[in-house]
Coordinates of N, CA and C in Angstrom, one line a residue:
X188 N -26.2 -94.5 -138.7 CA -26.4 -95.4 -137.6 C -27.5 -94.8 -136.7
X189 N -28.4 -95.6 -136.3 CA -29.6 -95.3 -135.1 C -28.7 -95.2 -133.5
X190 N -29.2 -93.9 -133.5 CA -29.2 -94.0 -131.6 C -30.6 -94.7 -130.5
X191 N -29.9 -95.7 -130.4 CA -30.8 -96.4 -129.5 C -31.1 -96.6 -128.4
X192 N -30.5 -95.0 -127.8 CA -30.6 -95.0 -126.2 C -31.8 -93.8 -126.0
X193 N -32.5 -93.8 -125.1 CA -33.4 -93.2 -124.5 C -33.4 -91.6 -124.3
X194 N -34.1 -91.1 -125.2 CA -33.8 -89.7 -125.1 C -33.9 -88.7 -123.5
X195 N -35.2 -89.3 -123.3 CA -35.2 -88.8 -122.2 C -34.6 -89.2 -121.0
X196 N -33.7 -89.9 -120.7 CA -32.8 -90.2 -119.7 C -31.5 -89.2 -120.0
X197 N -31.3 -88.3 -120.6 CA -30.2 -86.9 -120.6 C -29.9 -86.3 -119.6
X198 N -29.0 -86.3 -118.4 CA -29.2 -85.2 -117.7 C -29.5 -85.4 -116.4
X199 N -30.3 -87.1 -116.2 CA -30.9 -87.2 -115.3 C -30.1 -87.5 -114.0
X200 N -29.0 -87.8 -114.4 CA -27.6 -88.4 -113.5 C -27.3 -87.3 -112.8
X201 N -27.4 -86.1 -113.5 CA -26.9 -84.8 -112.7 C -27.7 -84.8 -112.3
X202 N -29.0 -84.4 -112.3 CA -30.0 -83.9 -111.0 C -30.1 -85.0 -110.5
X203 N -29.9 -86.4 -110.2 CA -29.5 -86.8 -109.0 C -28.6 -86.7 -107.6
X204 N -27.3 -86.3 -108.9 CA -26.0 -85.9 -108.1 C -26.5 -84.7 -107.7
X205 N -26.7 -83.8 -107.8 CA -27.6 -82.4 -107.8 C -28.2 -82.5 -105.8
X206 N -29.3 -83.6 -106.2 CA -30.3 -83.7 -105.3 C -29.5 -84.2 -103.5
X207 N -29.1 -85.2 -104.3 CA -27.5 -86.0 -103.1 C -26.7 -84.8 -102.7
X208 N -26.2 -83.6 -103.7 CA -25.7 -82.8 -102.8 C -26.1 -81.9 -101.9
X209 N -27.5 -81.7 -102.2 CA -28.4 -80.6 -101.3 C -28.5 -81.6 -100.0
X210 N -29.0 -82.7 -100.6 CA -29.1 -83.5 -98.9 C -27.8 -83.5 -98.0
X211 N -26.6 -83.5 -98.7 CA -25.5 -84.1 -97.9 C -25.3 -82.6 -97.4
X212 N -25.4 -81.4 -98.0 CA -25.0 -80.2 -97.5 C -26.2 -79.8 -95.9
X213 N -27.5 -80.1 -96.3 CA -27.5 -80.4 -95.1 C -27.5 -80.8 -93.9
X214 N -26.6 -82.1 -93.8 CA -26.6 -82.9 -92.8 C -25.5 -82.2 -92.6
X215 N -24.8 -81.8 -93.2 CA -23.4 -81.4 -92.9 C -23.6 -80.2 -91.9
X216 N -25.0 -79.4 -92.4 CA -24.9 -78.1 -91.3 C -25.7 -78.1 -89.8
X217 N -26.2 -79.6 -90.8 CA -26.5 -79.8 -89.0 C -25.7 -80.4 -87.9
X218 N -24.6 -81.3 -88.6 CA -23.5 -81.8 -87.6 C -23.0 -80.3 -86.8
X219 N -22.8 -79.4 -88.2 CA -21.6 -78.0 -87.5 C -22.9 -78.0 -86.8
X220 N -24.0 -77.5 -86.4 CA -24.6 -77.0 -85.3 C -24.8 -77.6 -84.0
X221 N -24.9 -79.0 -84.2 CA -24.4 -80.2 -82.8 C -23.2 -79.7 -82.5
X222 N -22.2 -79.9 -83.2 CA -20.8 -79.6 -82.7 C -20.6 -78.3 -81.8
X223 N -21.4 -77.2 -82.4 CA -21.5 -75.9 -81.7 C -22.1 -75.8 -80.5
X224 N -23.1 -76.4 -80.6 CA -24.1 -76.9 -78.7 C -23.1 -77.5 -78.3
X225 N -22.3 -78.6 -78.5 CA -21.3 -79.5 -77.5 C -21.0 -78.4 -76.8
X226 N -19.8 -77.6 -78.2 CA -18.9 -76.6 -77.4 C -19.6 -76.1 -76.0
X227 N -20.4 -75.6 -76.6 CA -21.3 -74.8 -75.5 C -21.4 -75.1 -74.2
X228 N -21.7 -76.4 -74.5 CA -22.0 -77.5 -73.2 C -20.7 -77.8 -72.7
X229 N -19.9 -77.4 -73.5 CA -18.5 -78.0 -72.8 C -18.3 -77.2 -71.6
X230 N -18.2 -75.7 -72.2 CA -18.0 -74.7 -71.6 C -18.7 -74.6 -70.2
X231 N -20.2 -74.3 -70.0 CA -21.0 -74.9 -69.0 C -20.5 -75.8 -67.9
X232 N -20.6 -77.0 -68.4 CA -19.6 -77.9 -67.4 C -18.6 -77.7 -67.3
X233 N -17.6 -77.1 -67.5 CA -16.2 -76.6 -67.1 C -16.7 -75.7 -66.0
X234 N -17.0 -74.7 -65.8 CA -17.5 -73.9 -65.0 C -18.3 -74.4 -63.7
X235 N -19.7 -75.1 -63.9 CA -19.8 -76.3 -63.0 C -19.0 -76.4 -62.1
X236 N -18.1 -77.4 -63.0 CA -16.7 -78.3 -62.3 C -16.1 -77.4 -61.2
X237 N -15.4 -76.3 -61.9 CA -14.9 -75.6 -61.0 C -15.6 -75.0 -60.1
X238 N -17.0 -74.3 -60.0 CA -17.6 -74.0 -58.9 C -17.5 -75.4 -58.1
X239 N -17.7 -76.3 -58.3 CA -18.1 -77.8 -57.3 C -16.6 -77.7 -56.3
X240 N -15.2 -77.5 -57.0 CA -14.2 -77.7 -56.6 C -14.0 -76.8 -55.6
X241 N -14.0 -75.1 -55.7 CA -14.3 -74.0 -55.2 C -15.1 -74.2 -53.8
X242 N -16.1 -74.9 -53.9 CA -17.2 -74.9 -52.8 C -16.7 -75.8 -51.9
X243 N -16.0 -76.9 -52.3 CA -15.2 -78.1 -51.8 C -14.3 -77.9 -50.7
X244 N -13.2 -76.6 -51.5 CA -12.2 -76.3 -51.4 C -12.6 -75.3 -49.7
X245 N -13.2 -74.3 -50.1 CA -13.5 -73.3 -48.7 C -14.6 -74.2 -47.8
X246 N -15.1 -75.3 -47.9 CA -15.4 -76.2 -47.0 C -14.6 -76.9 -46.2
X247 N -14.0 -77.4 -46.8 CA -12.3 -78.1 -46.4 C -11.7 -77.0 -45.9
X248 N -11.1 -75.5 -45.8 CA -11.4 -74.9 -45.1 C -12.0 -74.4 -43.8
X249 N -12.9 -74.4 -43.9 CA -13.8 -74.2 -43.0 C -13.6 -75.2 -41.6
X250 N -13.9 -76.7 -42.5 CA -13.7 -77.8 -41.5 C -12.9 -77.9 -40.8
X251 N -10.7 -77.0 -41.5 CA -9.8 -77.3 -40.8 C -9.8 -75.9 -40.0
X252 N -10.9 -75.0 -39.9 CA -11.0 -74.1 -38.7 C -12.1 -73.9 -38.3
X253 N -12.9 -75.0 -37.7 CA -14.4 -75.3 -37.4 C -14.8 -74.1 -36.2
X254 N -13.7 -73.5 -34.8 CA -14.0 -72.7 -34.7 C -14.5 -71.8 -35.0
X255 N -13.5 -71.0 -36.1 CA -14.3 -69.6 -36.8 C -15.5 -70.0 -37.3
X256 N -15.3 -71.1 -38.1 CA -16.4 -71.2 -39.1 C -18.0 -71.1 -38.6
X257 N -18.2 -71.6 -37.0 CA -19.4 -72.3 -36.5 C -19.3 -70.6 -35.6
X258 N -18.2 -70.0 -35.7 CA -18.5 -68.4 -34.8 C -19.1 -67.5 -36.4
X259 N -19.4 -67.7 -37.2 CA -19.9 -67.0 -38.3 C -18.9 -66.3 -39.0
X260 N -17.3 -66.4 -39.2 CA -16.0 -66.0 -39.7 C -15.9 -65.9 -40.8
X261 N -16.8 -67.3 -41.4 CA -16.5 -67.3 -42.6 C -17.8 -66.7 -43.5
X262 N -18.8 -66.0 -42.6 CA -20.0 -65.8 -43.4 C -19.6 -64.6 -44.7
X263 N -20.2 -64.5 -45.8 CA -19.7 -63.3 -46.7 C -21.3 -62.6 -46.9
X264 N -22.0 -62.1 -46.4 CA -23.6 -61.5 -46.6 C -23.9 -61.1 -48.4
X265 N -22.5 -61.0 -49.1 CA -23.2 -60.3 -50.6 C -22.9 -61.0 -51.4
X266 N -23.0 -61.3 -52.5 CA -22.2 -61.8 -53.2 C -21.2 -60.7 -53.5
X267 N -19.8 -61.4 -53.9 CA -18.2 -60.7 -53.6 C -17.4 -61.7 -54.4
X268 N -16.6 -60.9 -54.5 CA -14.8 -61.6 -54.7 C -14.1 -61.0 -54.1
X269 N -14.1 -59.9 -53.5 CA -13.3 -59.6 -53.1 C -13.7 -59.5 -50.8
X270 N -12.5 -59.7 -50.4 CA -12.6 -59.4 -48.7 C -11.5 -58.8 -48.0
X271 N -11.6 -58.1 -47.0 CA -10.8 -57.1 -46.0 C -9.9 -58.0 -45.6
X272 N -8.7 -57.0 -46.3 CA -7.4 -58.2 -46.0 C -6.8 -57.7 -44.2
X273 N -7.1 -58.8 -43.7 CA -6.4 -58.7 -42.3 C -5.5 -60.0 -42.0
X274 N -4.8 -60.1 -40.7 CA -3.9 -61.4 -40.9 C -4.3 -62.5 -40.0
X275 N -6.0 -62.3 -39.9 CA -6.1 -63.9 -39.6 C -5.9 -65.3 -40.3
X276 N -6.2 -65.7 -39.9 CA -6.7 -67.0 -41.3 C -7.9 -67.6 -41.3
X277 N -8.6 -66.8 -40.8 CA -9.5 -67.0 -41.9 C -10.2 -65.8 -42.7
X278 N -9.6 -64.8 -42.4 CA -9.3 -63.6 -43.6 C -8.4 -64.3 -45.1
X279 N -7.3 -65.0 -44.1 CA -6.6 -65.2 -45.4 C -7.4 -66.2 -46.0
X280 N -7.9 -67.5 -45.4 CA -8.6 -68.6 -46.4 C -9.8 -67.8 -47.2
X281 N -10.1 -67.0 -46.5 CA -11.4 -66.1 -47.6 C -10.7 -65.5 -48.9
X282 N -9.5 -64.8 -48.6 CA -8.9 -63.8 -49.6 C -8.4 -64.9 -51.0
X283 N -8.0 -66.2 -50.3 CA -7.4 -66.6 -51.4 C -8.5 -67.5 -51.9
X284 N -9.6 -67.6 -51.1 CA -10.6 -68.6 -52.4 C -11.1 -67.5 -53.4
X285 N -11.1 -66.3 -52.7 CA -12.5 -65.6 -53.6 C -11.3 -64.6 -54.4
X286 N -10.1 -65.2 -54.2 CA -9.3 -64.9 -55.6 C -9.1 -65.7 -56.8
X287 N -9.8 -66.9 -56.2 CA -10.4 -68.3 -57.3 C -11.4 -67.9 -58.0
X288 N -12.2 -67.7 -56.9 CA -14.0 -67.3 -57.6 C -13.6 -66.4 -58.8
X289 N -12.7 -65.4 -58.0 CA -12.9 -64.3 -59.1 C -12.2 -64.8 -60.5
X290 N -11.9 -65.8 -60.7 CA -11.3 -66.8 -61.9 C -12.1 -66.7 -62.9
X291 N -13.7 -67.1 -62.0 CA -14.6 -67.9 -63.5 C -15.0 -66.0 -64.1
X292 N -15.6 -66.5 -64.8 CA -16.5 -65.4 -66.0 C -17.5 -64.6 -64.4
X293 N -17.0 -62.9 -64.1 CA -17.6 -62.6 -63.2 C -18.3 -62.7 -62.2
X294 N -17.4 -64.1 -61.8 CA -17.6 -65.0 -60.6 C -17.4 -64.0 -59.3
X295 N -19.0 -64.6 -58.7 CA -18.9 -64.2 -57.5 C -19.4 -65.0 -56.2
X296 N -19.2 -65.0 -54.7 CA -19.6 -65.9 -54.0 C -20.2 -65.4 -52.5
X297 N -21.0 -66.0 -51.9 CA -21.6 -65.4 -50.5 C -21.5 -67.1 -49.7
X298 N -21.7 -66.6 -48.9 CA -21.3 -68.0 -48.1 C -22.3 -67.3 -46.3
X299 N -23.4 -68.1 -45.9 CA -24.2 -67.9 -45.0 C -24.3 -69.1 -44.2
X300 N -24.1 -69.0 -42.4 CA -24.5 -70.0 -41.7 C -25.4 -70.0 -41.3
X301 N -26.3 -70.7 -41.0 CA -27.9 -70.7 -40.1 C -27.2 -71.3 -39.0
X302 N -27.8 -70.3 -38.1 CA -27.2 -70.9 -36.4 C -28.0 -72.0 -35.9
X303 N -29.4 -71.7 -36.7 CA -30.5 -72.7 -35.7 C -29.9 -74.2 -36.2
X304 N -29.9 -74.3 -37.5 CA -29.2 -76.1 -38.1 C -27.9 -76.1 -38.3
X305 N -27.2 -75.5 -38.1 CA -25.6 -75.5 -38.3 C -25.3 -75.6 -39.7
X306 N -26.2 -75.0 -40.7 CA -26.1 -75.7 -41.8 C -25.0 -74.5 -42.9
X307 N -24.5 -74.6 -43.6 CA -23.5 -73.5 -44.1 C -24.0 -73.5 -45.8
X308 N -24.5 -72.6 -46.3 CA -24.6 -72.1 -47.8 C -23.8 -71.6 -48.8
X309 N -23.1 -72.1 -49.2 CA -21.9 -71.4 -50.2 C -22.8 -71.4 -51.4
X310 N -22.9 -70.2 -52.1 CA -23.5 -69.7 -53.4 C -22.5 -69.3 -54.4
X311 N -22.2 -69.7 -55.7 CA -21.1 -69.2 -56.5 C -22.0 -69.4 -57.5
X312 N -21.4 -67.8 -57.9 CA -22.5 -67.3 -59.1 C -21.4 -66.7 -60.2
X313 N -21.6 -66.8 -61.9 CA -20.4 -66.7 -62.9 C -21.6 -66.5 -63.9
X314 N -21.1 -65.8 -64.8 CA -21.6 -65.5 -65.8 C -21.5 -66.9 -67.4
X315 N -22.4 -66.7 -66.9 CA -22.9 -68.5 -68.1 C -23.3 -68.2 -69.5
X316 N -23.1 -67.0 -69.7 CA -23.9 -67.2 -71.2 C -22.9 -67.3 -72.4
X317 N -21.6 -67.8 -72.4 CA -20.8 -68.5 -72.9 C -21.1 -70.1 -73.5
X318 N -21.4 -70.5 -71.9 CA -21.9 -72.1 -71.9 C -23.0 -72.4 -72.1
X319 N -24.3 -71.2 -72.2 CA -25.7 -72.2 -71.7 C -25.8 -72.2 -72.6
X320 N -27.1 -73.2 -72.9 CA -27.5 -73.5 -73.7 C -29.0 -72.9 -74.4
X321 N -29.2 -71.8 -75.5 CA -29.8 -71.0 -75.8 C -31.5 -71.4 -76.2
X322 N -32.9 -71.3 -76.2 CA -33.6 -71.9 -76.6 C -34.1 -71.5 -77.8
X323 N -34.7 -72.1 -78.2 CA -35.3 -72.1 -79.7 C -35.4 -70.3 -80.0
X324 N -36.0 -69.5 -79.6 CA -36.0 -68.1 -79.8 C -34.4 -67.3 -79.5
X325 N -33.5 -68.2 -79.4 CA -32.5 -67.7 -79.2 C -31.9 -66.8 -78.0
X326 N -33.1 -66.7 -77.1 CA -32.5 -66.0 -75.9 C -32.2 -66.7 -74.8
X327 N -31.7 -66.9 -73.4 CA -30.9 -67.5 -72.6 C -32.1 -68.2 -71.6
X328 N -31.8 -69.2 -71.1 CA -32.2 -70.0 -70.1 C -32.3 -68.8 -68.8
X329 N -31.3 -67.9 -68.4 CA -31.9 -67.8 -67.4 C -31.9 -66.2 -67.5
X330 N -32.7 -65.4 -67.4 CA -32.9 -64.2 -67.7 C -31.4 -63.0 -67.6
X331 N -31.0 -63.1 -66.8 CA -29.7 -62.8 -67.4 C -28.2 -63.0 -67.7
X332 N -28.1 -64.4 -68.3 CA -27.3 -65.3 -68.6 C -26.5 -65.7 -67.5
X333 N -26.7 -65.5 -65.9 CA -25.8 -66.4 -65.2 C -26.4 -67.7 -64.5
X334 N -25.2 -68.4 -64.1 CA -25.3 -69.3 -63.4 C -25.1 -69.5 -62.1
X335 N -25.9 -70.4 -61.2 CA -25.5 -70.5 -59.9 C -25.2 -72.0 -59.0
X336 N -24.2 -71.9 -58.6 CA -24.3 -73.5 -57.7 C -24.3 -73.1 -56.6
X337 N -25.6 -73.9 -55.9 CA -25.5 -73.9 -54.7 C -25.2 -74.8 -53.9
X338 N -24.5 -74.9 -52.5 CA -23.6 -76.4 -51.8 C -24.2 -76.3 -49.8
X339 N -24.6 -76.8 -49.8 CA -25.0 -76.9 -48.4 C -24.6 -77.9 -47.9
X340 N -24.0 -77.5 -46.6 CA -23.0 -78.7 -45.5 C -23.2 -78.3 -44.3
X341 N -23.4 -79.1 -43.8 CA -22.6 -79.3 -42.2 C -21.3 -78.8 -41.9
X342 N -21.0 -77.6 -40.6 CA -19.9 -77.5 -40.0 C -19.7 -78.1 -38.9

C-alpha cells in the first residue's frame, strides 16, 4: 500500500507547539515582572499614605494647641524620631507622633514654622527603596533610596 501523505509535513506540529511555547513562556515572564513593579508600587503608596496621615495627625495637634504651636513648641530643627520627654503636651503630642514616624522604614520627621507667614512645614522622610520604583539601569530614583513628603499649613 502507497503512503499518500506528505513527507515533508513530519514534525511540523511540534515546532509549532514548540514556537507557541517560547512565546507563551514569555508573556508569562513578563506578567511576573508587572506583578513585581505593582508590589513595589504597592509598598510606596502604603508609606505615602501613612506619611499623609502622620502629617494630618500632628496638625490636628497642633491646631488643638494653637498656642504652643504659633509660640514655636512644636518646631523639631533636624530630622528625628525621637524628643525630650518632659510633661507638657506638647512634649507629649511630639513624643507620641514621632513614635509613629519612627514606624515607617527609618522614618524620620522635622517640623519648622516661619513667623513671617505663619506657615508650618512638616517634612517626613522613610526609607523608600523597598517601594520605589527602580529605572531601567537598575539603580533608584532618588540617589539614596528615600522618600520625602512634604505638608505645609496654616496655624
Amino acid at each position: 500500500m502507497k503512503n499518500s501523505g506528505n513527507n515533508s509535513q513530519k514534525g511540523a506540529t511540534l515546532i509549532e507547539v514548540l514556537v507557541a511555547m517560547v512565546i507563551l513562556s514569555v508573556g508569562l515572564l513578563g506578567l511576573a515582572g508587572l506583578q513585581a513593579t505593582s508590589i513595589q508600587s504597592n509598598y510606596g503608596a502604603f508609606y505615602r499614605s501613612q506619611a499623609t496621615i502622620l502629617a494630618a495627625d500632628i496638625t490636628d495637634r497642633m491646631r488643638a494647641n494653637r498656642k504652643a504651636a504659633q509660640a514655636g513648641g512644636y518646631n523639631l530643627s533636624a530630622l528625628s524620631n525621637t524628643h525630650a520627654a518632659t510633661t507638657s503636651r506638647t512634649d507629649k503630642d511630639l513624643n507620641e507622633w514621632l513614635s509613629q514616624v519612627a514606624k515607617l522604614p527609618a522614618g524620620k520627621a522635622r517640623i519648622e514654622r516661619d513667623n513671617a507667614t505663619a506657615l508650618v512645614t512638616i517634612t517626613i522622610n522613610w526609607d523608600d527603596s523597598r517601594g520605589s520604583i527602580k529605572k531601567a539601569d537598575g539603580s533608584s530614583i532618588t540617589a539614596d533610596g528615600t522618600a520625602n513628603f512634604v505638608y505645609r499649613t496654616e496655624i
